[in-house]
Coordinates of C-alpha atoms in Angstrom, one line a residue:
M7 CA -53.3 -74.6 81.6
R8 CA -51.1 -74.6 84.7
R9 CA -52.0 -77.3 87.2
I10 CA -52.5 -76.4 90.9
V11 CA -51.5 -78.6 93.8
I12 CA -51.7 -78.4 97.6
T13 CA -48.4 -79.0 99.4
G14 CA -49.1 -77.9 103.0
M15 CA -52.0 -77.6 105.4
G16 CA -52.5 -76.4 108.9
A17 CA -55.5 -76.0 111.2
I18 CA -56.7 -75.0 114.6
S19 CA -60.2 -76.0 115.7
A20 CA -62.3 -77.3 118.5
C21 CA -60.8 -80.7 117.8
G22 CA -57.3 -79.5 118.7
M23 CA -54.2 -77.8 117.5
G24 CA -53.2 -78.9 114.0
A25 CA -54.6 -80.5 110.9
E26 CA -54.0 -84.0 112.0
P27 CA -56.1 -83.9 115.2
L28 CA -58.9 -82.3 113.1
W29 CA -58.6 -85.1 110.5
Q30 CA -58.5 -87.8 113.1
A31 CA -61.7 -86.4 114.8
M32 CA -63.5 -86.2 111.4
R33 CA -62.4 -89.7 110.4
D34 CA -63.5 -91.1 113.8
G35 CA -66.8 -89.1 113.8
R36 CA -65.7 -87.8 117.2
S37 CA -67.6 -84.6 117.9
A38 CA -66.0 -81.6 119.6
I39 CA -69.3 -79.9 120.2
A40 CA -69.7 -79.1 123.9
P41 CA -71.6 -76.8 126.3
L42 CA -71.3 -73.2 125.3
V43 CA -68.8 -71.1 127.2
S44 CA -70.4 -67.7 126.8
P45 CA -68.4 -64.5 126.7
D46 CA -70.9 -63.3 129.4
P47 CA -71.5 -65.8 132.1
A48 CA -74.6 -63.8 133.3
A49 CA -76.3 -63.9 129.9
Q50 CA -79.3 -66.1 129.6
L51 CA -78.9 -67.7 126.2
R52 CA -81.0 -70.2 124.5
M53 CA -77.9 -71.4 122.6
K54 CA -76.5 -74.2 124.8
V55 CA -73.7 -75.8 122.7
A56 CA -70.9 -74.8 120.4
A57 CA -67.5 -75.9 119.0
Q58 CA -65.0 -73.7 120.7
L59 CA -61.3 -73.7 121.3
R60 CA -61.0 -74.7 124.9
D61 CA -57.3 -74.7 125.6
F62 CA -55.9 -72.1 123.1
D63 CA -53.3 -69.8 124.9
P64 CA -52.3 -67.0 122.5
T65 CA -49.4 -66.1 124.8
A66 CA -47.8 -69.4 123.9
H67 CA -47.6 -68.3 120.3
F68 CA -47.2 -64.5 120.3
D69 CA -45.4 -61.9 122.4
S70 CA -47.3 -59.1 124.1
A71 CA -46.5 -56.6 121.4
R72 CA -47.8 -58.8 118.6
L73 CA -50.9 -59.7 120.6
G74 CA -51.8 -56.1 120.8
L75 CA -52.3 -56.1 117.0
L76 CA -54.2 -59.3 116.7
D77 CA -57.9 -60.2 117.0
R78 CA -58.6 -63.9 117.7
T79 CA -59.2 -64.5 114.0
G80 CA -55.6 -63.3 113.3
Q81 CA -54.1 -65.4 116.1
M82 CA -55.7 -68.6 114.8
C83 CA -54.9 -67.9 111.2
L84 CA -51.2 -67.4 112.0
V85 CA -51.0 -70.6 114.0
A86 CA -52.6 -72.6 111.2
A87 CA -50.4 -70.9 108.6
R88 CA -47.2 -71.8 110.5
E89 CA -48.1 -75.4 110.4
A90 CA -49.0 -75.3 106.7
V91 CA -45.7 -73.6 105.7
A92 CA -43.7 -76.0 107.8
Q93 CA -45.3 -79.0 106.2
A94 CA -44.8 -77.6 102.7
G95 CA -41.1 -76.9 103.5
I96 CA -41.3 -73.8 101.4
D97 CA -38.8 -70.9 101.6
F98 CA -40.6 -67.8 100.3
G99 CA -37.3 -65.8 100.5
R100 CA -35.6 -67.9 97.9
D101 CA -35.2 -67.0 94.3
G102 CA -37.7 -64.1 94.3
L103 CA -40.6 -66.3 95.4
A104 CA -41.9 -63.8 97.9
A105 CA -43.0 -61.5 95.1
R106 CA -44.5 -64.4 93.3
T107 CA -46.7 -65.6 96.2
A108 CA -50.2 -64.5 96.9
T109 CA -52.0 -64.4 100.3
V110 CA -55.8 -64.7 100.3
I111 CA -57.7 -65.4 103.5
G112 CA -61.5 -65.6 103.9
T113 CA -63.5 -64.6 106.9
G114 CA -67.3 -64.2 107.2
V115 CA -67.3 -61.8 110.2
G116 CA -63.8 -60.5 110.7
G117 CA -62.5 -59.2 114.0
E118 CA -65.7 -59.7 116.0
I119 CA -64.1 -60.3 119.3
A120 CA -62.1 -57.0 119.1
R121 CA -65.2 -55.2 118.0
D122 CA -67.2 -56.6 120.9
E123 CA -64.5 -55.7 123.4
Q124 CA -64.5 -52.1 122.3
G125 CA -68.3 -52.0 122.1
R126 CA -68.5 -53.0 125.7
K127 CA -66.2 -50.2 126.7
V128 CA -68.2 -47.6 124.9
H129 CA -71.8 -48.8 125.6
G130 CA -71.3 -50.8 128.8
E131 CA -68.7 -48.7 130.6
G132 CA -69.4 -45.3 129.1
S133 CA -65.8 -44.9 128.0
S134 CA -65.0 -42.2 125.5
R135 CA -61.8 -44.0 124.5
V136 CA -61.2 -47.3 122.7
H137 CA -58.0 -49.2 122.0
P138 CA -55.9 -47.3 119.4
L139 CA -55.4 -50.4 117.3
S140 CA -59.1 -51.3 117.2
I141 CA -59.4 -50.7 113.5
V142 CA -56.5 -53.0 112.5
R143 CA -57.8 -55.7 114.8
M144 CA -61.3 -55.6 113.3
M145 CA -60.7 -55.2 109.6
P146 CA -61.5 -58.4 107.6
N147 CA -58.2 -58.2 105.7
A148 CA -56.1 -58.3 108.8
P149 CA -55.4 -62.0 108.8
A150 CA -54.2 -61.9 105.2
S151 CA -52.0 -58.9 106.1
H152 CA -50.5 -60.6 109.1
L153 CA -49.6 -63.7 107.1
S154 CA -47.9 -61.6 104.4
I155 CA -45.9 -59.8 107.2
E156 CA -45.1 -63.1 109.1
F157 CA -43.7 -64.8 106.0
G158 CA -42.3 -61.8 104.1
V159 CA -44.7 -62.5 101.2
T160 CA -45.0 -59.4 98.9
G161 CA -47.3 -60.7 96.1
P162 CA -51.0 -59.9 95.9
A163 CA -52.6 -60.1 99.4
F164 CA -56.3 -59.5 100.3
G165 CA -59.2 -60.8 102.3
V166 CA -62.4 -62.4 100.9
V167 CA -65.7 -61.9 102.7
S168 CA -68.6 -64.1 101.5
A169 CA -70.1 -65.5 104.6
C170 CA -69.9 -69.3 104.8
A171 CA -68.3 -69.5 101.3
S172 CA -65.4 -67.3 102.2
S173 CA -62.7 -70.0 102.5
N174 CA -63.6 -71.6 99.2
H175 CA -63.8 -68.3 97.4
A176 CA -60.3 -67.5 98.8
V177 CA -58.9 -70.7 97.5
I178 CA -60.5 -70.1 94.1
Q179 CA -59.1 -66.5 93.9
A180 CA -55.6 -67.7 94.6
A181 CA -55.9 -70.6 92.2
A182 CA -57.0 -68.3 89.4
M183 CA -53.9 -66.2 90.0
L184 CA -51.8 -69.3 89.9
R185 CA -53.3 -70.5 86.7
S186 CA -52.9 -67.1 85.0
G187 CA -49.2 -67.0 85.7
L188 CA -49.5 -64.0 88.1
V189 CA -48.0 -66.0 91.0
D190 CA -46.3 -69.4 91.5
A191 CA -47.4 -70.0 95.1
A192 CA -50.1 -68.9 97.5
L193 CA -51.1 -69.0 101.2
V194 CA -54.9 -69.5 101.3
G195 CA -57.7 -70.4 103.7
G196 CA -60.1 -69.0 106.2
T197 CA -60.4 -68.0 109.8
E198 CA -63.4 -67.2 112.1
S199 CA -64.2 -66.5 115.7
C200 CA -67.6 -65.0 116.4
F201 CA -68.4 -65.8 120.0
S202 CA -69.4 -62.3 121.1
L203 CA -72.7 -61.8 123.0
P204 CA -74.3 -59.6 120.3
G205 CA -73.3 -62.2 117.7
L206 CA -74.8 -65.1 119.7
R207 CA -78.0 -63.1 120.2
A208 CA -78.2 -62.4 116.5
W209 CA -77.8 -66.1 115.7
E210 CA -80.5 -67.0 118.3
A211 CA -82.8 -64.5 116.7
M212 CA -82.5 -66.3 113.3
R213 CA -83.7 -69.5 114.9
V214 CA -81.4 -71.7 112.9
V215 CA -79.1 -72.9 115.8
A216 CA -79.5 -76.3 117.4
D217 CA -79.9 -76.7 121.2
D218 CA -78.6 -80.3 121.3
T219 CA -75.9 -81.0 118.7
C220 CA -75.4 -80.9 114.9
R221 CA -77.0 -83.7 113.0
P222 CA -76.6 -83.1 109.2
F223 CA -79.1 -84.7 106.9
C224 CA -80.8 -86.4 109.8
K225 CA -84.5 -86.5 110.4
Q226 CA -83.9 -85.2 114.0
R227 CA -81.6 -82.3 113.0
R228 CA -82.4 -79.1 114.8
G229 CA -80.1 -76.6 113.2
M230 CA -76.5 -75.6 113.0
V231 CA -73.9 -75.4 115.8
L232 CA -71.6 -72.4 115.8
A233 CA -67.8 -73.0 115.7
E234 CA -64.5 -71.2 115.5
G235 CA -61.2 -72.1 113.9
A236 CA -58.9 -71.6 111.0
G237 CA -57.4 -73.6 108.1
V238 CA -54.5 -72.5 105.9
F239 CA -53.0 -74.2 102.8
V240 CA -50.0 -73.7 100.6
L241 CA -50.9 -73.9 96.9
E242 CA -48.3 -74.1 94.1
T243 CA -48.2 -74.8 90.5
L244 CA -47.4 -78.4 89.8
E245 CA -44.3 -77.3 88.0
H246 CA -43.0 -75.3 90.9
A247 CA -43.8 -78.0 93.4
R248 CA -42.0 -80.6 91.4
A249 CA -39.0 -78.3 90.8
R250 CA -38.4 -78.2 94.6
D251 CA -39.3 -81.9 95.1
A252 CA -42.3 -81.0 97.4
T253 CA -44.7 -83.6 98.7
I254 CA -48.0 -83.1 97.0
L255 CA -51.1 -83.7 99.1
A256 CA -53.7 -83.4 96.3
E257 CA -54.4 -81.5 93.1
L258 CA -56.9 -78.7 93.0
A259 CA -58.3 -79.8 89.7
G260 CA -61.1 -77.2 89.3
F261 CA -63.7 -75.0 90.9
G262 CA -67.1 -73.5 90.3
M263 CA -68.9 -70.4 91.6
S264 CA -72.5 -69.1 91.3
A265 CA -75.0 -66.7 92.9
D266 CA -78.6 -67.8 93.5
A267 CA -79.8 -64.3 92.7
G268 CA -82.9 -65.2 94.7
D269 CA -83.4 -65.1 98.5
I270 CA -80.8 -63.6 100.9
V271 CA -81.3 -66.5 103.3
A272 CA -83.2 -69.4 101.7
P273 CA -80.9 -71.6 99.5
S274 CA -81.5 -72.5 95.9
A275 CA -80.9 -76.0 94.6
D276 CA -80.5 -74.5 91.1
G277 CA -77.8 -72.1 92.3
A278 CA -75.9 -74.9 94.2
A279 CA -76.2 -77.2 91.2
Q280 CA -74.8 -74.5 88.9
A281 CA -71.6 -74.2 91.0
I282 CA -71.2 -78.0 91.3
R283 CA -71.6 -78.4 87.5
A284 CA -69.1 -75.6 86.9
A285 CA -66.5 -77.2 89.2
L286 CA -66.8 -80.5 87.3
D287 CA -66.6 -78.8 83.9
D288 CA -63.6 -76.8 85.0
A289 CA -61.8 -79.9 86.4
G290 CA -62.6 -81.9 83.2
L291 CA -64.4 -84.5 85.4
A292 CA -67.4 -86.5 84.4
P293 CA -69.9 -86.9 87.2
E294 CA -69.2 -90.6 87.3
Q295 CA -65.5 -89.9 88.3
V296 CA -66.5 -88.3 91.6
G297 CA -66.6 -90.8 94.5
Y298 CA -67.2 -88.5 97.4
I299 CA -68.6 -85.1 98.3
N300 CA -67.9 -83.2 101.5
A301 CA -71.2 -81.5 101.7
H302 CA -72.0 -78.0 103.1
G303 CA -74.4 -80.0 105.3
T304 CA -75.4 -77.4 108.0
A305 CA -78.1 -79.5 109.6
T306 CA -80.7 -76.7 109.1
P307 CA -84.1 -77.6 107.8
A308 CA -83.6 -75.7 104.6
N309 CA -80.0 -76.5 103.6
D310 CA -79.8 -80.2 103.8
P311 CA -82.7 -81.2 101.4
T312 CA -81.8 -78.3 99.1
E313 CA -78.2 -79.6 98.8
T314 CA -79.5 -83.1 98.3
R315 CA -81.7 -81.9 95.4
A316 CA -78.7 -80.0 93.9
I317 CA -76.5 -83.1 94.0
R318 CA -79.2 -85.2 92.3
Q319 CA -79.7 -82.5 89.6
V320 CA -76.0 -82.7 88.7
F321 CA -75.2 -86.4 89.2
G322 CA -78.4 -88.1 88.0
A323 CA -78.3 -91.9 88.4
H324 CA -74.7 -91.6 89.7
A325 CA -76.0 -89.9 92.9
E326 CA -77.2 -93.4 94.0
R327 CA -73.5 -94.5 94.1
L328 CA -72.0 -91.3 95.6
A329 CA -70.8 -91.1 99.2
V330 CA -71.8 -87.7 100.7
S331 CA -71.0 -86.6 104.2
S332 CA -70.9 -83.5 106.3
T333 CA -68.2 -83.1 109.0
K334 CA -69.9 -80.2 110.7
G335 CA -71.2 -82.7 113.3
V336 CA -67.6 -83.0 114.5
H337 CA -66.1 -79.4 114.2
G338 CA -69.3 -77.4 114.0
H339 CA -70.0 -74.6 111.5
A340 CA -67.1 -72.2 111.5
L341 CA -68.8 -69.8 109.0
G342 CA -66.0 -68.2 107.0
A343 CA -63.5 -70.8 108.0
A344 CA -65.9 -73.8 107.4
G345 CA -64.6 -74.5 103.9
A346 CA -61.0 -74.5 105.0
L347 CA -61.6 -77.0 107.8
E348 CA -63.6 -79.2 105.4
L349 CA -60.9 -79.1 102.7
I350 CA -58.8 -81.1 105.2
A351 CA -61.5 -83.8 105.1
A352 CA -61.5 -83.8 101.3
I353 CA -57.7 -84.2 101.2
G354 CA -57.8 -86.9 103.9
A355 CA -60.3 -88.9 101.9
L356 CA -58.0 -88.8 98.9
R357 CA -54.8 -89.6 100.8
E358 CA -56.0 -92.3 103.1
D359 CA -58.8 -93.9 101.2
I360 CA -61.1 -93.2 104.1
L361 CA -64.4 -91.4 103.9
P362 CA -65.2 -89.4 107.0
P363 CA -68.7 -90.0 108.4
T364 CA -71.7 -87.8 109.1
A365 CA -71.5 -87.8 112.9
N366 CA -74.5 -87.8 115.3
F367 CA -76.8 -89.4 112.7
L368 CA -80.0 -91.0 113.9
D369 CA -82.8 -91.6 111.4
A370 CA -82.9 -90.9 107.7
D371 CA -85.0 -87.9 106.5
P372 CA -87.1 -88.9 103.4
A373 CA -86.1 -85.5 101.9
C374 CA -82.4 -86.3 102.3
D375 CA -82.1 -89.6 100.4
L376 CA -78.4 -90.0 99.6
D377 CA -75.7 -92.1 101.1
Y378 CA -74.4 -89.9 103.9
V379 CA -71.9 -92.3 105.4
P380 CA -73.7 -92.3 108.8
N381 CA -71.6 -92.3 112.0
T382 CA -68.8 -94.7 110.9
A383 CA -66.0 -94.0 108.5
R384 CA -65.8 -96.0 105.3
A385 CA -62.7 -97.5 103.7
Q386 CA -63.1 -96.7 100.0
R387 CA -60.7 -95.5 97.3
V388 CA -61.8 -92.3 95.6
D389 CA -59.9 -90.6 92.9
A390 CA -61.9 -87.3 92.7
V391 CA -63.8 -85.5 95.4
L392 CA -65.8 -82.2 95.8
S393 CA -66.1 -79.8 98.7
N394 CA -69.2 -77.7 98.8
S395 CA -69.7 -74.3 100.5
F396 CA -73.0 -72.4 100.2
A397 CA -73.5 -69.1 102.0
F398 CA -76.2 -66.7 103.1
G399 CA -76.7 -64.2 100.3
G400 CA -77.0 -67.1 97.8
L401 CA -73.2 -67.4 97.2
N402 CA -71.9 -70.8 96.2
A403 CA -68.3 -72.0 95.8
V404 CA -67.3 -75.6 95.1
L405 CA -63.8 -77.1 94.9
A406 CA -62.9 -80.2 92.9
L407 CA -59.8 -82.2 94.0
R408 CA -58.1 -85.4 92.7
R409 CA -55.1 -87.5 93.3
C410 CA -51.9 -86.2 91.7
E411 CA -50.1 -89.3 90.4
D412 CA -48.8 -88.1 87.1

């Protein structure tokens, strides 16, 4: 079976421009959650905090003609992709690689900002006209399409939409194509920006959003904190990466997916456990070989104990020795981009022998009884890690990574 490796990564998040500022914030447990800047200053929102990009100037990255085509999700995705491709040092125009490269980008909501802008014109201003490029700004496949255009990549290209599991599902779809021999490289990841007034009202109505901060697995947790951002990665077969003497960040050893087939909102420990178990089996890893799990860890009352039970189901006695953390206390919950941001934490743990902490942790919850690396990073060598993503709709996607030393 063809082995898959990661040779480039890029990100943009509330923690800053780039994968390194994001990793440093996660490693330090330094939260980027801050008072919400609403799209409508006059709105009276119960939601008070968020993880937003405060200093992102699209005009510094795109000319006016290009900006007319791009929703914020596309803007962020392209910026992250440029960093990933630069780090990988890959030339897609060389030796026919463009036709052998896939582009798969996940998003949970798609072009929400563009949709909201045009909705305000129609419903708020009574306009009978909307921007002529509204459809191409809003469509969920737009980020993948823009990446293929930017880098001249002509292989399979599409978007993946599965709520909070979108990024991991995107990575898995690309990895499956790499394994099958359909492609030799891939641009993958996720992007999300959902800070529209209707979107914020909808999240408020669900009553799953915190009013203070994000405290995963903590007794005082009050819910999730919305975020925006993007993460993009270059995947290659090991053979292809070695042939061009690329620096390998980590090996994508395996993956697992499942559907709860139960409740559209309430998570299932059995469904999550099925995906975790499938990832271990696919990677050829025994449970005892995994040293760290980057958890989905949303800080909602339902997710955290359910994920804890799922981990215990799979790992048994080894769960007592596992380190588990959620980095959402740092970068918030970026929905369809969450898995992409968190993959950077998993790679960082492997490369630097440092486990990022669960930030904002106060007191332990008896229903969440694992080692969550509270507040302070831990120096510890791990050779294999998992990254969990579990979505509304009962959709689960888990990635298994390991060091690539042979």
